[in-house]
Short mmCIF file of C-alpha atoms and ligand atoms in Angstrom, two decimals:
data_model
loop_
_atom_site.label_atom_id
_atom_site.label_comp_id
_atom_site.label_asym_id
_atom_site.label_seq_id
_atom_site.Cartn_x
_atom_site.Cartn_y
_atom_site.Cartn_z
CA MET A 6 102.37 88.86 99.00
CA LYS A 7 100.36 90.00 101.97
CA LEU A 8 98.10 93.03 101.99
CA HIS A 9 97.36 95.21 104.98
CA GLU A 10 93.80 95.18 106.28
CA PHE A 11 93.11 98.68 104.90
CA GLN A 12 94.42 97.68 101.47
CA ALA A 13 92.40 94.46 101.50
CA LYS A 14 89.23 96.33 102.43
CA GLU A 15 89.79 98.93 99.73
CA MET A 16 90.23 96.17 97.16
CA LEU A 17 87.23 94.16 98.39
CA GLY A 18 85.14 97.34 98.52
CA ARG A 19 85.86 97.91 94.82
CA PHE A 20 84.40 94.46 94.14
CA GLY A 21 81.25 95.40 96.03
CA VAL A 22 81.95 93.68 99.35
CA PRO A 23 80.40 95.73 102.18
CA VAL A 24 83.12 97.11 104.46
CA PRO A 25 82.95 99.81 107.19
CA SER A 26 83.99 103.33 106.20
CA GLY A 27 87.43 104.20 107.45
CA ARG A 28 90.58 106.23 107.00
CA VAL A 29 94.25 105.49 107.44
CA ALA A 30 96.26 107.62 109.88
CA THR A 31 99.99 107.84 110.50
CA SER A 32 99.84 110.25 113.45
CA PRO A 33 97.58 110.67 116.50
CA ALA A 34 96.36 114.03 115.12
CA GLU A 35 95.36 112.38 111.86
CA ALA A 36 93.55 109.67 113.81
CA ARG A 37 91.62 112.32 115.71
CA ALA A 38 90.68 114.12 112.48
CA ALA A 39 89.60 110.81 110.95
CA ALA A 40 87.41 110.07 113.98
CA GLU A 41 85.80 113.50 113.70
CA ALA A 42 85.08 112.94 110.02
CA LEU A 43 83.62 109.49 110.73
CA GLY A 44 81.20 110.76 113.38
CA GLY A 45 83.00 110.24 116.69
CA ARG A 46 82.67 106.62 117.79
CA VAL A 47 85.38 104.65 116.03
CA VAL A 48 87.64 101.62 116.20
CA VAL A 49 91.39 102.25 115.92
CA LYS A 50 93.20 99.27 114.39
CA ALA A 51 96.95 98.74 114.10
CA GLN A 52 98.00 97.84 110.55
CA ILE A 53 100.61 95.09 110.61
CA HIS A 54 100.95 91.91 108.60
CA ALA A 55 99.78 89.70 111.44
CA GLY A 56 96.53 88.68 113.03
CA GLY A 57 95.50 88.38 116.66
CA ARG A 58 95.69 92.15 117.06
CA GLY A 59 92.47 92.24 119.08
CA LYS A 60 93.96 90.19 121.92
CA GLY A 61 97.33 91.94 121.62
CA GLY A 62 95.91 95.44 122.18
CA GLY A 63 95.97 96.49 118.53
CA VAL A 64 92.20 97.04 118.18
CA LYS A 65 90.66 99.76 120.38
CA LEU A 66 87.05 100.85 120.53
CA CYS A 67 86.97 104.64 121.11
CA ASP A 68 83.96 106.71 122.15
CA ASP A 69 85.19 110.06 120.85
CA PRO A 70 87.96 111.71 118.77
CA PRO A 71 90.26 112.43 121.76
CA ALA A 72 90.10 108.75 122.71
CA ALA A 73 90.99 107.83 119.12
CA GLU A 74 93.95 110.21 119.25
CA ALA A 75 95.15 108.60 122.48
CA ALA A 76 94.67 105.06 121.14
CA ALA A 77 96.63 105.90 117.99
CA GLY A 78 99.35 107.50 120.11
CA ALA A 79 99.64 104.33 122.16
CA MET A 80 100.05 102.16 119.04
CA LEU A 81 102.01 104.19 116.47
CA GLY A 82 105.76 103.77 116.33
CA LYS A 83 105.73 100.93 118.85
CA PRO A 84 105.99 97.20 118.37
CA LEU A 85 102.75 95.26 118.66
CA VAL A 86 103.12 91.70 119.88
CA THR A 87 100.49 89.13 118.93
CA HIS A 88 100.63 85.34 118.82
CA GLN A 89 101.51 85.66 115.12
CA THR A 90 104.36 88.20 115.33
CA GLY A 91 106.86 86.40 117.54
CA PRO A 92 108.10 87.97 120.79
CA GLU A 93 109.78 90.96 119.12
CA GLY A 94 106.47 92.13 117.58
CA ARG A 95 105.99 94.44 114.59
CA VAL A 96 106.34 98.20 114.69
CA VAL A 97 103.02 99.88 113.88
CA GLN A 98 103.47 102.46 111.11
CA ARG A 99 99.79 103.15 110.45
CA VAL A 100 96.41 102.71 112.03
CA LEU A 101 93.05 102.28 110.37
CA VAL A 102 90.32 104.40 111.94
CA GLU A 103 86.87 102.98 111.22
CA GLU A 104 83.33 103.85 112.20
CA ALA A 105 82.39 101.59 115.12
CA ARG A 106 79.59 99.16 114.38
CA SER A 107 77.24 97.35 116.69
CA ILE A 108 77.79 93.62 116.40
CA GLU A 109 74.97 91.10 116.62
CA ARG A 110 76.97 88.06 115.56
CA GLU A 111 80.54 87.30 114.51
CA LEU A 112 80.91 84.78 111.68
CA TYR A 113 83.87 83.50 109.69
CA LEU A 114 84.28 83.34 105.89
CA GLY A 115 87.39 82.25 104.04
CA LEU A 116 88.30 81.43 100.46
CA LEU A 117 91.38 79.53 99.46
CA VAL A 118 92.56 77.09 96.83
CA ASP A 119 91.92 73.45 97.69
CA ARG A 120 94.72 71.88 95.71
CA GLU A 121 93.38 68.38 96.05
CA ALA A 122 89.96 69.34 94.71
CA ARG A 123 91.54 71.78 92.25
CA GLN A 124 88.85 74.27 93.15
CA VAL A 125 88.43 77.29 95.32
CA VAL A 126 86.72 76.35 98.56
CA LEU A 127 84.57 78.78 100.52
CA MET A 128 84.64 78.01 104.23
CA ALA A 129 82.18 79.43 106.72
CA SER A 130 81.69 79.12 110.43
CA SER A 131 79.42 80.56 113.05
CA GLU A 132 82.47 80.69 115.35
CA GLY A 133 83.82 83.97 113.98
CA GLY A 134 86.12 86.43 115.69
CA VAL A 135 88.21 83.66 117.25
CA GLU A 136 91.16 81.75 115.92
CA ILE A 137 89.79 79.62 113.13
CA GLU A 138 92.75 77.21 113.30
CA GLN A 139 91.67 76.30 116.80
CA VAL A 140 88.07 75.72 115.71
CA ALA A 141 89.33 73.58 112.81
CA ALA A 142 91.43 71.46 115.17
CA GLU A 143 88.89 71.04 117.96
CA ARG A 144 85.54 71.07 116.18
CA PRO A 145 86.05 70.48 112.45
CA GLU A 146 82.30 69.99 112.01
CA ALA A 147 81.81 73.68 112.91
CA ILE A 148 83.45 74.63 109.61
CA LEU A 149 81.18 74.42 106.60
CA LYS A 150 82.66 74.11 103.14
CA GLU A 151 81.41 74.73 99.64
CA TRP A 152 83.65 73.96 96.67
CA ILE A 153 83.15 76.40 93.82
CA ASP A 154 82.83 75.02 90.30
CA PRO A 155 85.02 77.25 88.10
CA VAL A 156 82.54 76.98 85.22
CA VAL A 157 79.45 78.27 87.04
CA GLY A 158 80.93 80.13 90.01
CA PHE A 159 79.42 80.41 93.47
CA MET A 160 75.81 79.21 93.20
CA PRO A 161 72.76 80.47 95.12
CA TYR A 162 72.03 76.97 96.46
CA GLN A 163 75.50 76.89 98.00
CA ALA A 164 74.81 80.18 99.77
CA ASN A 165 71.49 78.81 100.99
CA ARG A 166 73.16 75.70 102.36
CA LEU A 167 75.78 77.77 104.19
CA ALA A 168 73.16 80.22 105.48
CA ASP A 169 71.16 77.31 106.82
CA GLY A 170 74.20 76.00 108.67
CA LEU A 171 75.02 79.45 110.02
CA GLY A 172 71.43 80.09 111.09
CA LEU A 173 70.94 83.21 109.00
CA ASP A 174 67.51 84.74 108.40
CA LYS A 175 66.03 85.37 104.96
CA ALA A 176 67.48 88.84 104.41
CA GLN A 177 70.93 87.74 105.62
CA THR A 178 70.77 84.70 103.34
CA GLY A 179 70.13 86.99 100.38
CA ALA A 180 73.11 89.10 101.48
CA LEU A 181 75.32 86.00 101.71
CA ARG A 182 74.36 84.97 98.16
CA LYS A 183 75.61 88.31 96.85
CA LEU A 184 78.61 88.42 99.15
CA GLY A 185 79.81 84.95 98.15
CA VAL A 186 79.70 85.89 94.46
CA LYS A 187 81.58 89.15 95.07
CA LEU A 188 84.24 87.54 97.24
CA TYR A 189 84.82 84.86 94.62
CA GLU A 190 85.07 87.52 91.90
CA ALA A 191 87.58 89.42 94.04
CA PHE A 192 89.55 86.23 94.71
CA LEU A 193 89.86 85.46 91.00
CA GLY A 194 90.12 89.10 89.94
CA CYS A 195 93.27 89.77 91.93
CA ASP A 196 94.78 86.26 91.76
CA ALA A 197 94.52 85.82 95.51
CA SER A 198 95.71 82.76 97.37
CA LEU A 199 93.67 83.62 100.47
CA VAL A 200 90.75 85.88 101.27
CA GLU A 201 89.62 85.71 104.86
CA ILE A 202 86.88 87.70 106.60
CA ASN A 203 87.14 87.12 110.34
CA PRO A 204 84.84 88.33 111.60
CA LEU A 205 82.08 88.78 109.07
CA VAL A 206 79.47 90.44 111.26
CA VAL A 207 75.72 90.67 111.35
CA SER A 208 75.28 94.38 111.99
CA GLU A 209 72.01 96.30 111.80
CA GLY A 210 70.51 93.31 110.03
CA GLY A 211 73.08 93.22 107.19
CA LEU A 212 76.41 91.50 106.65
CA LEU A 213 79.65 93.45 106.90
CA ALA A 214 83.34 92.53 106.56
CA LEU A 215 84.74 93.85 109.85
CA ASP A 216 88.20 92.43 109.26
CA ALA A 217 89.89 91.35 106.02
CA LYS A 218 93.01 89.39 105.24
CA VAL A 219 94.15 88.99 101.65
CA ASN A 220 97.23 87.18 100.38
CA LEU A 221 98.06 87.48 96.69
CA ASP A 222 99.67 84.79 94.59
CA ASP A 223 103.12 86.19 93.71
CA ASN A 224 103.00 84.33 90.40
CA GLY A 225 99.98 86.39 89.33
CA LEU A 226 101.35 89.78 90.43
CA PHE A 227 102.69 90.68 87.01
CA ARG A 228 99.08 90.97 85.88
CA HIS A 229 98.26 93.50 88.59
CA GLY A 230 100.60 96.47 88.52
CA GLU A 231 98.40 98.46 90.89
CA LEU A 232 98.32 95.63 93.45
CA ALA A 233 102.08 95.04 93.24
CA GLU A 234 102.53 98.63 94.43
CA LEU A 235 100.77 97.77 97.69
CA ARG A 236 103.77 95.71 98.77
CA ASP A 237 105.06 96.91 102.14
CA ARG A 238 108.77 96.19 102.34
CA ALA A 239 108.92 97.36 105.95
CA GLU A 240 106.82 94.31 106.88
CA GLU A 241 108.99 91.85 105.00
CA ASP A 242 112.06 89.94 106.07
CA PRO A 243 114.83 92.04 104.44
CA ARG A 244 116.60 88.86 103.30
CA GLU A 245 113.44 87.77 101.48
CA SER A 246 112.86 91.22 99.94
CA ARG A 247 116.33 91.09 98.45
CA ALA A 248 115.92 87.52 97.19
CA ASN A 249 112.53 88.46 95.79
CA ASP A 250 114.04 91.33 93.77
CA LEU A 251 116.54 88.85 92.34
CA ASP A 252 113.81 86.34 91.57
CA LEU A 253 115.45 83.68 93.75
CA SER A 254 113.58 80.85 95.49
CA TYR A 255 114.54 81.86 99.02
CA VAL A 256 112.81 81.52 102.38
CA GLY A 257 114.37 83.09 105.47
CA LEU A 258 114.49 80.89 108.58
CA GLU A 259 115.70 81.31 112.14
CA GLY A 260 118.64 78.89 112.37
CA GLY A 261 122.38 79.38 111.93
CA ILE A 262 123.33 77.24 108.93
CA GLY A 263 123.19 79.18 105.66
CA CYS A 264 122.37 76.80 102.82
CA MET A 265 123.03 77.20 99.12
CA VAL A 266 121.62 74.30 97.15
CA ASN A 267 120.38 73.60 93.65
CA GLY A 268 116.99 72.00 93.25
CA ALA A 269 114.10 72.33 95.67
CA GLY A 270 114.19 68.63 96.56
CA LEU A 271 117.90 68.66 97.37
CA ALA A 272 117.40 71.92 99.29
CA MET A 273 114.65 70.34 101.43
CA ALA A 274 116.73 67.21 101.99
CA THR A 275 119.73 69.33 102.98
CA MET A 276 117.66 71.23 105.53
CA ASP A 277 116.35 67.94 106.91
CA LEU A 278 119.89 66.61 107.29
CA VAL A 279 121.03 69.76 109.07
CA LYS A 280 118.14 69.30 111.50
CA LEU A 281 118.92 65.62 111.88
CA GLU A 282 122.46 66.60 112.92
CA GLY A 283 120.95 68.81 115.61
CA ALA A 284 121.24 72.29 114.05
CA GLU A 285 118.79 74.60 112.27
CA PRO A 286 118.98 76.05 108.75
CA ALA A 287 119.10 79.85 108.35
CA ASN A 288 117.32 79.65 105.03
CA PHE A 289 115.93 77.63 102.20
CA LEU A 290 117.60 78.52 98.92
CA ASP A 291 117.23 76.78 95.59
CA VAL A 292 119.50 78.51 93.06
CA GLY A 293 117.75 76.50 90.38
CA GLY A 294 119.03 75.54 86.95
CA GLY A 295 120.22 77.93 84.27
CA ILE A 296 121.70 80.36 86.79
CA THR A 297 124.64 82.64 85.97
CA ALA A 298 127.74 83.14 88.13
CA GLU A 299 126.56 86.72 88.80
CA ARG A 300 123.28 85.50 90.26
CA VAL A 301 125.01 82.79 92.27
CA ALA A 302 127.15 85.62 93.71
CA GLU A 303 124.05 87.65 94.60
CA ALA A 304 122.51 84.62 96.28
CA PHE A 305 125.70 83.92 98.20
CA ARG A 306 125.90 87.55 99.38
CA ILE A 307 122.41 87.28 100.90
CA ILE A 308 123.72 84.39 103.01
CA LEU A 309 126.97 86.24 103.85
CA ASP A 310 125.03 89.33 104.96
CA ASP A 311 122.71 87.36 107.24
CA PRO A 312 123.84 87.97 110.82
CA ARG A 313 122.21 84.69 111.91
CA VAL A 314 124.55 82.64 109.75
CA GLU A 315 127.28 80.87 111.76
CA ALA A 316 128.39 78.48 109.01
CA ILE A 317 127.60 77.95 105.34
CA LEU A 318 126.78 74.74 103.58
CA VAL A 319 126.98 74.60 99.79
CA ASN A 320 125.41 71.45 98.42
CA ILE A 321 125.37 71.28 94.64
CA PHE A 322 124.62 68.39 92.39
CA GLY A 323 125.60 69.76 89.02
CA GLY A 324 123.19 69.03 86.22
CA ILE A 325 121.75 71.94 84.29
CA VAL A 326 123.65 74.18 86.66
CA ARG A 327 127.35 73.39 86.43
CA CYS A 328 129.70 73.17 89.40
CA ASP A 329 132.14 75.63 87.80
CA VAL A 330 129.42 78.29 87.50
CA ILE A 331 128.59 77.86 91.19
CA ALA A 332 132.29 78.04 92.13
CA GLU A 333 132.78 81.18 90.03
CA GLY A 334 129.78 82.79 91.71
CA ILE A 335 131.13 82.01 95.18
CA VAL A 336 134.54 83.44 94.27
CA GLN A 337 132.90 86.59 92.83
CA ALA A 338 130.84 87.10 95.96
CA THR A 339 133.83 86.73 98.25
CA HIS A 340 136.83 88.20 96.40
CA ASP A 341 136.63 91.56 98.18
CA ARG A 342 135.37 90.46 101.56
CA GLY A 343 136.25 86.83 102.30
CA VAL A 344 134.09 84.53 104.37
CA GLU A 345 134.19 84.97 108.12
CA VAL A 346 132.30 81.79 108.98
CA PRO A 347 133.18 78.15 108.27
CA LEU A 348 132.33 77.08 104.74
CA VAL A 349 131.54 73.46 103.89
CA ALA A 350 130.98 72.42 100.31
CA ARG A 351 129.87 69.28 98.62
CA LEU A 352 130.05 69.47 94.85
CA ASP A 353 129.23 66.65 92.50
CA GLY A 354 128.01 66.17 88.95
CA THR A 355 128.64 68.30 85.87
CA ASN A 356 132.08 69.99 85.77
CA VAL A 357 132.90 69.05 89.35
CA ASP A 358 136.65 68.98 88.70
CA GLU A 359 136.61 72.45 87.15
CA GLY A 360 134.53 73.71 90.09
CA ARG A 361 136.98 72.26 92.62
CA ARG A 362 139.90 73.80 90.75
CA ILE A 363 138.31 77.29 90.82
CA LEU A 364 137.66 77.03 94.55
CA ASP A 365 141.12 75.60 95.27
CA GLU A 366 142.78 78.47 93.43
CA SER A 367 140.79 81.01 95.44
CA ALA A 368 141.85 82.20 98.89
CA LEU A 369 138.80 80.53 100.44
CA ASP A 370 139.20 78.09 103.29
CA ILE A 371 136.75 75.35 102.38
CA THR A 372 136.03 72.03 104.04
CA TYR A 373 134.94 69.55 101.41
CA ALA A 374 132.45 66.80 102.03
CA GLU A 375 131.98 63.67 100.02
CA ASP A 376 128.23 63.18 100.10
CA PHE A 377 125.48 65.20 101.57
CA ALA A 378 125.09 63.34 104.85
CA ASP A 379 128.80 64.02 105.38
CA SER A 380 128.33 67.69 104.43
CA ALA A 381 125.61 68.17 107.05
CA SER A 382 127.64 66.53 109.81
CA LYS A 383 130.74 68.59 108.88
CA VAL A 384 128.90 71.91 108.88
CA VAL A 385 127.24 71.16 112.21
CA ALA A 386 130.61 70.12 113.65
CA ALA A 387 131.99 73.45 112.41
CA ILE A 388 129.62 75.36 114.71
CA GLY A 389 130.57 73.16 117.65
CA GLY A 390 128.03 70.40 117.24
CA ALA A 391 124.32 69.96 117.91
CA ARG A 392 122.48 72.68 119.81
P1 GDP B 409 92.38 90.64 114.64
O1 GDP B 409 92.32 90.32 116.11
O2 GDP B 409 93.77 91.04 114.22
O3 GDP B 409 91.85 89.54 113.80
O4 GDP B 409 91.48 91.96 114.42
P2 GDP B 409 89.90 92.09 114.09
O5 GDP B 409 89.74 93.12 113.06
O6 GDP B 409 89.30 90.77 113.78
O7 GDP B 409 89.30 92.65 115.45
C1 GDP B 409 89.24 91.87 116.62
C2 GDP B 409 87.91 92.04 117.30
O8 GDP B 409 87.66 93.40 117.62
C3 GDP B 409 86.71 91.62 116.47
O9 GDP B 409 86.49 90.24 116.49
C4 GDP B 409 85.58 92.39 117.15
O10 GDP B 409 85.09 91.66 118.26
C5 GDP B 409 86.27 93.66 117.65
N1 GDP B 409 85.91 94.80 116.78
C6 GDP B 409 86.51 95.19 115.63
N2 GDP B 409 85.85 96.22 115.05
C7 GDP B 409 84.76 96.48 115.84
C8 GDP B 409 83.65 97.40 115.80
O11 GDP B 409 83.49 98.21 114.87
N3 GDP B 409 82.76 97.35 116.82
C9 GDP B 409 82.88 96.48 117.86
N4 GDP B 409 81.97 96.47 118.82
N5 GDP B 409 83.88 95.59 117.93
C10 GDP B 409 84.81 95.57 116.94
MN1 MN B 410 90.25 89.17 112.66
#
């Protein structure tokens, strides 16, 4: 789950991370009032779940409250396009109005889980404010890394080493020692998967988190009722919101072949085969084992309701989940509405005969495939071949 910048800063602030003072506004008048309360010179920042806002016109330095009002008016209710949003952009529902700070240097700090090392790694770079992915690709040596031992936490010597690499003075080094500890506490404390401060700025001698990006680990959300409430459905893919509510392993994609598969490995392989045949999947969906016909029906309705979907591929290898349960779910999902797009199914494994019988007795027009290479080529043929 992604947090907005203002939510991330509020959370980090509670852990003692220094952040600028600011207020959220949903109208130009509110932005003006916020600027007045903050002392006049402010930065108005569009709150969307995407970065690159600076370059896209979503971060405006304003000298006085009327300028803040105008900047908010130019952003609110309109789509903001950045390199991370795609061409259609994201509609800005809120802006964050913050006191403007003078910037001496822009640095980068990021914490994430290094799965290979099985530790949290703190990354730092003196090339802050720019796209860190680009720095990582072009000049990997410009990114410093410290792996944090879970037993002892972020150690002062690690901060010293980073500060040395970043060229910080003595006072700033002291600030980084404290900041590293607090960021790590925040990372663990909210079960984050990513905490990124880009830029971390040197301002009036101290360190300050000028931007903040926090992603939470969905698997840890049940421990954080107050954080779960920060979820912004308006920013989510509606297909994924729905799947999320149903606890399904679903990822929305941009292609036209809706896929219903059991098992993550088979689901990945199915998507690969669809691509190999020259088409694109509309989704990843692993219905998993131990699923009921009702939940299969819910999953199938998400695919049916997706306007991108031009054809559906059902690829089930019955094991823990039985083919008859899948067939019943498909019939339930379609009994009152039918299926308007071609439907290709490959069923094998447990109770395959019973599953076939249920589908054959339904009114559904199904093209059967024998194995899954065949199922991919049939479904792609059904949409008129490779694109
Ligand atoms: P992003 O582009 O979505 O990552 O948004 P950021 O919050 O990182 O802002 C982009 C850039 O705007 C920063 O790198 C800064 O250069 C600039 N900026 C943001 N806040 C301030 C501020 O308070 N003062 C000044 N001078 N510049 C700021
Ligand atoms: Mn940024």
